[in-house]
Structure formats: structure tokens, C-alpha cells
Coordinates of C-alpha atoms and ligand atoms in Angstrom, one line a residue:
M7 CA 16.4 -3.7 -3.9
A8 CA 20.1 -5.2 -4.0
A9 CA 21.0 -8.4 -2.8
I10 CA 17.7 -9.8 -3.6
A11 CA 16.0 -13.2 -6.2
T12 CA 19.4 -15.3 -5.5
K13 CA 16.7 -17.7 -3.3
A14 CA 15.9 -20.5 -6.0
N15 CA 12.2 -21.5 -6.0
A16 CA 12.7 -24.4 -4.5
D17 CA 9.5 -25.1 -1.7
V18 CA 7.2 -25.1 -5.0
P19 CA 8.1 -25.1 -8.1
A20 CA 5.1 -23.8 -10.8
A21 CA 5.7 -26.5 -13.3
S22 CA 4.8 -29.2 -10.5
G23 CA 1.3 -28.5 -9.8
K24 CA -0.5 -26.1 -7.6
L25 CA 1.1 -23.3 -6.3
T26 CA 0.3 -22.1 -2.4
N27 CA -1.0 -18.6 -2.7
R28 CA 2.0 -17.1 -1.0
R29 CA 3.8 -18.4 -4.0
R30 CA 2.3 -17.0 -6.6
F31 CA 1.8 -13.9 -5.6
L32 CA 5.3 -14.1 -4.5
D33 CA 6.3 -15.9 -7.7
A34 CA 4.5 -12.6 -9.8
C35 CA 5.6 -10.3 -7.8
R36 CA 9.8 -11.4 -9.5
C37 CA 8.1 -12.6 -13.0
R38 CA 7.7 -15.8 -13.3
A39 CA 5.8 -17.8 -14.3
V40 CA 2.5 -18.7 -12.1
D41 CA -0.5 -20.8 -13.2
R42 CA -3.3 -17.1 -13.2
P43 CA -2.3 -13.7 -11.8
P44 CA -3.0 -13.4 -7.8
V45 CA -5.3 -11.4 -6.9
W46 CA -5.8 -9.1 -3.8
L47 CA -7.4 -5.7 -3.2
M48 CA -6.4 -2.7 -1.7
R49 CA -8.3 -1.9 1.4
Q50 CA -10.0 -5.4 1.2
A51 CA -10.4 -5.3 5.0
G52 CA -12.6 -2.5 6.5
R53 CA -16.2 -1.3 5.6
A54 CA -17.3 -2.8 2.9
L55 CA -17.7 -6.0 5.3
P56 CA -20.0 -6.5 7.2
E57 CA -17.6 -8.0 10.2
Y58 CA -15.7 -5.6 10.5
R59 CA -18.7 -3.0 10.9
E60 CA -19.9 -5.6 13.6
L61 CA -16.3 -4.9 15.1
K62 CA -16.5 -0.8 14.9
E63 CA -19.4 -1.0 17.0
K64 CA -17.4 -2.3 20.0
H65 CA -14.1 -1.2 19.1
S66 CA -12.5 2.0 17.5
F67 CA -10.6 2.4 14.1
L68 CA -7.6 3.0 16.4
E69 CA -8.5 0.3 19.3
L70 CA -8.9 -1.5 16.0
I71 CA -5.4 -0.8 14.2
Q72 CA -3.2 -0.9 18.0
T73 CA -4.4 -3.9 19.8
P74 CA -2.7 -7.0 17.4
E75 CA -4.8 -9.9 17.9
L76 CA -7.7 -7.3 17.0
A77 CA -5.2 -5.8 13.9
A78 CA -5.0 -9.2 13.5
E79 CA -8.3 -10.7 12.6
V80 CA -9.7 -7.8 10.4
T81 CA -6.7 -8.3 8.5
L82 CA -7.4 -11.8 8.2
Q83 CA -11.6 -11.7 7.5
P84 CA -11.4 -10.5 3.6
V85 CA -8.7 -13.3 3.2
R86 CA -11.1 -16.0 5.2
R87 CA -14.3 -14.2 3.3
F88 CA -12.3 -15.0 -0.8
G89 CA -8.7 -16.4 -0.4
F90 CA -7.0 -13.4 -1.4
D91 CA -3.8 -14.0 -2.2
A92 CA -2.0 -11.8 0.1
A93 CA -3.0 -10.6 3.0
I94 CA -2.2 -6.6 3.7
L95 CA -1.6 -6.0 7.3
F96 CA -4.8 -3.8 8.6
S97 CA -3.4 -0.3 10.0
D98 CA -3.1 3.3 8.4
I99 CA -0.4 5.5 6.5
L100 CA -1.0 7.5 9.7
V101 CA 0.7 5.4 12.5
I102 CA 4.0 7.1 11.3
P103 CA 3.2 10.7 12.1
E104 CA 1.4 9.7 15.0
A105 CA 4.6 7.8 16.2
M106 CA 6.4 10.9 15.1
G107 CA 4.4 13.4 17.4
Q108 CA 1.8 13.9 15.6
S109 CA -1.5 12.6 16.5
Y110 CA -4.5 12.0 15.0
R111 CA -8.2 11.8 15.6
F112 CA -11.5 11.4 13.0
R113 CA -13.6 14.5 13.2
D114 CA -17.8 13.8 12.9
T115 CA -18.1 15.4 10.1
G116 CA -15.7 12.3 8.5
G117 CA -12.0 13.1 7.6
L118 CA -9.4 12.9 9.9
V119 CA -7.6 15.7 12.4
M120 CA -3.9 15.6 13.7
D121 CA -3.4 17.6 16.4
F122 CA -2.0 19.9 14.9
A123 CA -0.5 21.1 11.6
L124 CA 3.6 21.8 10.9
R125 CA 3.9 25.1 10.4
T126 CA 7.4 25.9 11.4
K127 CA 10.8 24.1 10.9
A128 CA 10.5 24.7 15.1
D129 CA 7.9 22.4 14.2
I130 CA 9.6 19.7 11.9
E131 CA 12.9 19.6 14.3
R132 CA 10.4 18.7 17.2
L133 CA 9.4 15.7 15.4
S134 CA 10.9 12.5 17.1
V135 CA 12.4 9.5 14.3
E136 CA 14.1 7.6 17.8
R137 CA 11.1 6.4 19.1
V138 CA 9.3 5.4 15.8
V139 CA 9.6 1.9 16.0
E140 CA 9.2 1.3 19.9
R141 CA 6.0 3.3 19.3
L142 CA 4.9 0.9 16.2
S143 CA 5.2 -2.1 18.2
Y144 CA 2.0 -3.1 18.4
V145 CA 2.1 -3.2 14.2
D146 CA 5.0 -5.4 15.0
Q147 CA 3.1 -7.5 17.2
A148 CA 0.2 -7.6 14.6
L149 CA 2.5 -8.8 11.6
R150 CA 4.3 -11.9 14.1
L151 CA 0.6 -12.8 14.3
L152 CA -0.4 -13.3 10.9
R153 CA 2.8 -15.1 9.7
K154 CA 1.8 -17.3 12.0
E155 CA -1.9 -17.2 11.2
L156 CA -1.2 -17.4 7.8
G157 CA 2.2 -19.8 7.5
D158 CA 3.3 -20.5 3.6
Q159 CA -0.5 -20.6 2.5
T160 CA -1.1 -16.6 2.0
A161 CA 1.8 -14.0 1.0
L162 CA 1.7 -11.0 4.0
I163 CA 2.1 -7.3 2.5
G164 CA 3.2 -4.9 4.7
F165 CA 3.2 -0.8 3.7
S166 CA 3.9 2.3 4.8
G167 CA 3.2 5.7 3.2
S168 CA 5.5 7.7 0.9
P169 CA 7.5 10.5 2.6
W170 CA 5.7 13.3 -0.1
T171 CA 2.3 12.0 0.5
L172 CA 2.9 11.4 4.5
A173 CA 4.4 15.4 4.2
T174 CA 0.6 16.5 2.6
F175 CA -1.1 15.5 5.7
M176 CA 0.8 17.1 8.1
M177 CA 1.3 20.4 6.7
E178 CA -2.7 20.4 6.7
G179 CA -2.9 18.8 10.1
G180 CA -4.8 16.1 8.4
S181 CA -7.2 15.0 6.2
A182 CA -8.0 18.4 3.5
E183 CA -10.4 18.6 0.4
K184 CA -6.7 20.9 -1.7
Y185 CA -3.5 19.8 0.1
T186 CA -1.2 22.5 -1.0
R187 CA 1.0 23.6 2.1
A188 CA 3.9 21.0 1.3
L189 CA 4.0 21.9 -2.1
K190 CA 4.4 25.5 -1.1
L191 CA 7.0 24.3 1.4
F192 CA 8.6 22.6 -1.3
H193 CA 9.0 25.7 -3.7
E194 CA 9.1 28.2 -1.0
D195 CA 11.6 26.5 1.5
R196 CA 13.7 23.7 -0.3
Q197 CA 15.8 22.9 2.8
T198 CA 13.1 23.1 5.0
F199 CA 10.9 20.7 3.6
Y200 CA 14.1 18.4 2.5
A201 CA 14.7 18.4 6.2
L202 CA 11.2 17.2 6.5
A203 CA 11.6 14.5 4.1
E204 CA 14.8 13.0 4.7
K205 CA 13.2 13.0 8.4
L206 CA 10.3 11.0 7.1
T207 CA 12.6 8.4 5.5
D208 CA 14.4 7.9 8.2
A209 CA 10.9 6.9 10.1
I210 CA 9.5 4.8 7.4
T211 CA 13.2 2.9 6.5
A212 CA 13.3 2.4 10.1
Y213 CA 9.5 1.0 9.8
L214 CA 9.4 -1.2 7.3
Q215 CA 13.1 -2.6 8.3
M216 CA 10.3 -3.6 11.0
Q217 CA 8.1 -5.0 9.3
I218 CA 10.2 -7.6 7.2
N219 CA 11.5 -8.7 10.8
A220 CA 8.6 -9.2 11.9
G221 CA 7.5 -11.5 8.6
A222 CA 6.5 -9.2 6.0
D223 CA 7.0 -11.0 2.7
V224 CA 6.4 -7.6 0.6
L225 CA 6.2 -3.9 1.4
Q226 CA 4.4 -1.6 -0.3
L227 CA 4.8 2.0 -0.3
F228 CA 1.4 3.9 -1.4
D229 CA 2.3 7.3 -2.9
S230 CA -1.5 8.4 -2.7
H231 CA -0.3 12.0 -3.3
G232 CA 1.9 11.7 -6.0
G233 CA 0.2 13.0 -8.7
Q234 CA -0.7 16.1 -7.2
L235 CA 2.7 17.4 -7.8
A236 CA 3.6 18.6 -11.8
P237 CA 6.1 15.7 -13.4
T238 CA 8.4 17.8 -13.6
D239 CA 8.6 18.0 -9.8
F240 CA 7.5 14.2 -9.1
Q241 CA 11.4 12.9 -8.4
E242 CA 12.8 15.4 -6.0
A243 CA 9.5 15.7 -4.2
S244 CA 8.6 12.0 -3.9
G245 CA 10.4 9.3 -6.0
R246 CA 13.9 10.0 -4.5
W247 CA 12.6 9.7 -1.0
M248 CA 11.0 6.3 -1.5
R249 CA 14.3 5.1 -4.3
D250 CA 16.3 6.2 -0.8
I251 CA 13.7 4.3 1.8
I252 CA 14.2 0.7 -0.9
S253 CA 17.3 0.9 -0.7
E254 CA 18.5 0.8 2.5
L255 CA 15.8 -2.0 3.0
R256 CA 18.0 -5.6 4.0
T257 CA 16.9 -8.9 3.7
P258 CA 19.5 -11.1 4.3
N259 CA 17.8 -14.8 3.2
S260 CA 15.4 -14.1 1.4
E261 CA 13.5 -12.1 -1.5
L262 CA 11.7 -9.4 -0.8
P263 CA 9.5 -7.7 -3.1
T264 CA 9.0 -3.9 -3.5
I265 CA 5.6 -2.9 -5.0
V266 CA 5.3 1.1 -5.3
F267 CA 1.7 2.2 -6.4
S268 CA 1.7 6.3 -6.9
L269 CA -1.5 7.5 -8.3
G270 CA -2.2 9.3 -10.8
T271 CA 2.2 9.8 -11.7
H272 CA 2.1 7.9 -14.9
G273 CA 4.1 10.9 -16.9
N274 CA 7.0 9.6 -15.0
W275 CA 7.9 6.8 -15.3
D276 CA 11.8 6.8 -15.2
D277 CA 11.1 7.8 -11.6
L278 CA 9.1 5.3 -10.5
L279 CA 11.4 2.4 -12.3
A280 CA 14.2 4.6 -10.6
T281 CA 12.6 3.9 -7.4
G282 CA 14.2 0.4 -7.3
A283 CA 10.5 -1.1 -7.0
S284 CA 10.3 -4.8 -8.0
V285 CA 6.4 -4.5 -8.7
L286 CA 4.3 -1.2 -9.7
G287 CA 0.9 -0.6 -9.2
I288 CA -1.0 1.0 -12.3
D289 CA -3.6 3.3 -11.5
W290 CA -6.7 2.8 -13.0
Q291 CA -7.1 6.4 -15.0
F292 CA -3.7 4.8 -16.9
P293 CA -4.8 1.9 -19.4
L294 CA -2.5 -1.2 -19.0
A295 CA -1.9 -2.1 -22.6
H296 CA 0.3 0.9 -22.7
A297 CA 1.9 0.2 -19.2
R298 CA 3.0 -3.8 -20.5
R299 CA 4.1 -1.5 -23.6
L300 CA 6.3 0.5 -21.8
L301 CA 7.6 -1.2 -19.0
P302 CA 10.9 -3.7 -18.5
A303 CA 10.3 -7.1 -18.7
N304 CA 11.6 -7.7 -15.3
I305 CA 9.2 -5.2 -13.2
A306 CA 6.2 -6.7 -12.4
L307 CA 2.6 -4.6 -12.8
Q308 CA -0.5 -4.6 -10.2
G309 CA -3.9 -2.6 -11.4
N310 CA -6.1 -2.1 -12.7
L311 CA -9.7 -2.5 -12.3
A312 CA -12.0 1.3 -11.9
P313 CA -12.7 0.8 -8.0
A314 CA -16.3 2.5 -8.7
L315 CA -17.7 -0.4 -10.4
L316 CA -17.4 -2.3 -7.6
S317 CA -20.0 -0.4 -5.9
D318 CA -22.0 1.0 -8.7
A319 CA -22.1 -2.4 -11.5
T320 CA -23.2 -5.1 -11.3
P321 CA -21.1 -8.7 -10.8
D322 CA -21.4 -9.2 -14.5
V323 CA -20.6 -5.8 -15.4
V324 CA -17.5 -7.1 -13.0
A325 CA -16.5 -10.4 -14.2
T326 CA -16.6 -8.5 -17.6
E327 CA -14.6 -5.7 -17.1
T328 CA -11.9 -8.2 -14.9
R329 CA -12.3 -10.4 -17.1
A330 CA -11.0 -7.6 -20.4
V331 CA -7.8 -6.4 -18.0
L332 CA -6.6 -10.1 -17.5
E333 CA -6.8 -10.9 -21.6
T334 CA -4.7 -7.2 -21.7
M335 CA -2.1 -8.6 -19.9
R336 CA -2.3 -12.5 -21.0
G337 CA 1.4 -13.9 -21.5
R338 CA 2.9 -11.0 -19.7
R339 CA 4.7 -12.7 -16.5
G340 CA 4.6 -10.6 -13.4
H341 CA 0.7 -9.6 -13.3
I342 CA -0.8 -8.9 -10.4
F343 CA -4.6 -8.1 -10.6
N344 CA -6.0 -5.6 -8.1
M345 CA -8.2 -2.2 -8.5
G346 CA -7.0 0.8 -9.8
H347 CA -7.3 2.1 -6.3
G348 CA -8.8 1.4 -2.8
V349 CA -12.0 -0.9 -2.4
P350 CA -14.6 1.6 -1.9
P351 CA -16.8 1.3 1.0
N352 CA -20.0 0.9 -0.4
A353 CA -18.6 -1.6 -2.7
K354 CA -21.0 -4.9 -2.9
L355 CA -20.0 -8.4 -1.7
E356 CA -21.2 -10.4 -4.8
N357 CA -19.1 -7.5 -6.9
I358 CA -16.2 -8.5 -5.0
A359 CA -16.5 -12.7 -5.5
A360 CA -17.4 -11.9 -8.9
L361 CA -13.6 -9.9 -9.3
V362 CA -12.1 -13.2 -7.1
D363 CA -13.7 -15.6 -8.8
T364 CA -13.3 -14.6 -12.5
V365 CA -9.2 -14.0 -11.6
R366 CA -9.4 -17.3 -9.8
G367 CA -11.0 -19.6 -12.9
F368 CA -8.8 -17.5 -15.5
K369 CA -7.3 -19.9 -18.0
Ligands
CP3_1 O1 -5.4 -1.8 2.4 C1 -6.4 -2.7 3.4 O2 -6.7 -3.3 3.6 C2 -5.2 -2.2 5.0 C3 -5.6 -1.1 5.2 C4 -5.3 0.8 5.3 C5 -6.6 1.6 5.7 N1 -5.6 3.0 5.2 C6 -7.6 1.2 6.8 C7 -8.5 2.4 7.1 C8 -4.3 0.9 4.5 C9 -3.3 0.2 3.2 C10 -4.5 1.9 4.6 C11 -3.9 3.1 3.2 C12 -4.5 4.7 3.7 N2 -4.6 5.6 4.6 C13 -3.9 5.6 2.7 C14 -3.6 5.0 1.0 C15 -4.6 4.3 0.2 C16 -5.2 5.2 0.0 O3 -6.2 4.8 -0.3 O4 -4.8 6.0 -1.4 C17 -4.3 6.8 2.8 C18 -4.6 7.8 1.8 C19 -4.6 6.6 4.1 C20 -5.1 8.1 5.3 C21 -6.9 7.6 5.7 N3 -7.1 6.6 6.7 C22 -8.0 8.8 5.4 C23 -7.7 9.9 4.7 C24 -9.4 8.3 6.5 C25 -9.8 8.8 6.9 C26 -11.0 8.9 5.0 C27 -11.8 7.1 4.8 O5 -11.5 6.6 4.0 O6 -12.3 7.0 5.8 C28 -8.3 7.2 6.8 C29 -8.9 6.4 7.4 C30 -8.8 4.3 7.5 N4 -8.1 3.8 6.9 C31 -10.0 3.5 7.4 C32 -9.6 2.3 7.1 C33 -10.3 1.0 6.7 C34 -11.7 3.6 7.7 C35 -11.9 4.1 9.2 C36 -13.2 3.4 9.7 O7 -14.3 4.2 9.9 O8 -13.5 2.2 9.5

């Protein structure tokens, strides 16, 4: 994004001793020297935590994300337990379709189902952009509570799904085994696909601007379905819309880094760099050492431990593999430790603890 990186790192210079978790995270996003890589995990809140499961006995998922106090509480649970450098707002990427007029609920058999699927041009025309910010005011309130609670200690990450990834869910009408309809629209009726992508881009830009104004330090775009595109289609179907969003965001008085996590699209580095993101998420199927070699020194890298280790390995193995990721990035400014995708719901707490302890002890 433009007009950033103007503010000097005034409050806690890296050389003068102890960095707060927030400063460490923000400095790493800007490829400045830090004492050790900051760590947070995608999907760090949620089903792996007993304190989350306990809340789920009393409240539905939608109640949790739509009640600012509860959303803030669930956001803080993993930070309290593990001391992550950043908190990520507890919400979902599907709040945008919902705010545009496509509600969703959980199927008893697993997965999500929307009230209807987008099928025609008229369905797309009916989607509302104007009311998105107002309908998502519960997110604004949750972020304000969190900013107050976290103060200068812990960074606060806001997020959205990318236009492409949201389009795949909206065209199927929920989660699906295969997401084929958005791709079909992209190939068969490009103008209608563009109309949908433009609407989503406008809605997401307004939503993320609201998150900046409410106190988010960093924004992440989840392009979880980017890898379903052929590399030759990625820019037109996904990359350019993320670029448009990032270039529109305004942060008048401070630096605001953006992270693009696009799963399975690491044949598209030029397009990913062109999004203007300050940090690129590296998925667990791509060697971090290659990413380090390929990417310019002013772009931070986030990743990329294999998620299955958290459910299927022992703490010793998790520690060894975590160290291997850290060693791969040793000496490279701008490494944010994360996994290469989200925490699996059956992750073992002792494995998450081993991961975090290893990163925090890394010298
Ligand atoms: O990272 C965090 O801790 C913040 C919370 C968060 C959730 N979803 C909570 C959630 C974030 C950042 C997301 C993003 C999200 N949501 C993505 C992108 C990341 C990725 O995993 O690729 C996607 C594709 C979704 C869509 C989604 N949300 C699906 C398909 C489902 C149902 C399948 C599932 O995983 O259960 C959800 C529900 C959801 N979102 C849950 C949580 C904790 C499970 C709700 C529950 O049963 O408690």
C-alpha cells in the first residue's frame, strides 16, 4: 500500500532491549531486525482449545462471532494460553456474503450451507454493497474492545476472504466437495464474473477500512481457493482484485502492513508481489528456502510448518520441525512464524505449546 513506512520505529528501538510482542510483529512485517521471529497461527482460536469448546456448549458459532464481547473473548483465549505475538479477530470470511444478502448456517452433517447459491446475473445484481459496513458493526465493536484490551502489548490482525475465494463459496452456495461454478463463470461469462468480483472488491475494501479505523494493526487476505485456478488465470480471477483492495486502503497516520495468504499459488510470484502486500504467506507445500531465494528482501515471509504435525506428531517432532523452519530463515529479516495453513481442529495442546516455546527460545 502507498503512503506507509513513514513513521520511524520510535517507541521501542530494536537495539534497546525488550520489544513488545506488538512491536516485534510489526517490525518483522516491515523487514526490520527483531530479536526472534514473531509467532501467531492461522485458526489459532477455536476447536483445539477446551475453553472454546466450553463456550460452544452455551453459544452457537454465529452467536460467538456476532456478539462483540464473546468474539473478543474467543480471540483472546489463545493469546492468554500461549502468549502469541498477534491476536487474530475471531470471525469468519463468510460474514461478507452474509452482509451482502447471502446468509449461511451449519449443516448437521458438517460444512456450511448458504440460503441460496448465486446462479444468475440477477442474483449478483441483488447483492448489496452499501449496507456491508453497517451490518458488520459487530466486528467494529469487537475490534475496538480488543484494541483496548491488547494495548501496546499484542498486535491485532483483521482479515477478509479474497474476492475469488468468497466467489467460490457464493457460487456453490456454501462449502462443497469441489468448487467448479465460479471457475465456470470466469471462463464462460467473463463480464458477469467481473461484475461479481467488483462488487466483492468494493465490499471488502469498505470492510477492511472499517477494521483499520477500529484499531487493527495488520490485515490479512485469505485467498484459500487461489490454488484452484490455473496459473494463467490467477491474475485475472484473483490477484488483480486483491491488488485493487490493497491499493485503496488508507492509513493516514501510521504504517499498516498487509498479508496475502494465497494457498497453492506459488507459481504466481509476480502476481502475488503485484498485489502490493508487505507480507506473503507461504503454504506448507512450498519449500520456504525457495521462497527465501525468490522473493525480494523488502517482502516479509510468513510460514510454513505443516499443519498435520500439530495433530499427528509428538511435541519433540514438532519442536524439531519448528527449529528447521526457523533455521531456514535464519538471518533473513522479515520472517513471521506461522503454519502453512490453519491449526487443525484436533491439534494437541502440547504440540502448539512445543511450537511456541521453540520459536520464543530461538536465538
Ligand atoms: O484464525 C482464527 O483463529 C480466526 C478465526 C477464523 C475462522 N475462520 C473461524 C472458524 C478465520 C480467520 C477463518 C477463516 C476462514 N473461514 C477461511 C480461510 C482460512 C482457511 O482455513 O483456508 C475459510 C475458507 C473459512 C470458511 C469456513 N468457516 C468453513 C468452510 C467453515 C466450516 C468448516 C470448518 O472448518 O468447520 C468455517 C467455520 C469456522 N470458522 C469455524 C471456526 C473456528 C468452525 C466453527 C465451529 O464449529 O466451532
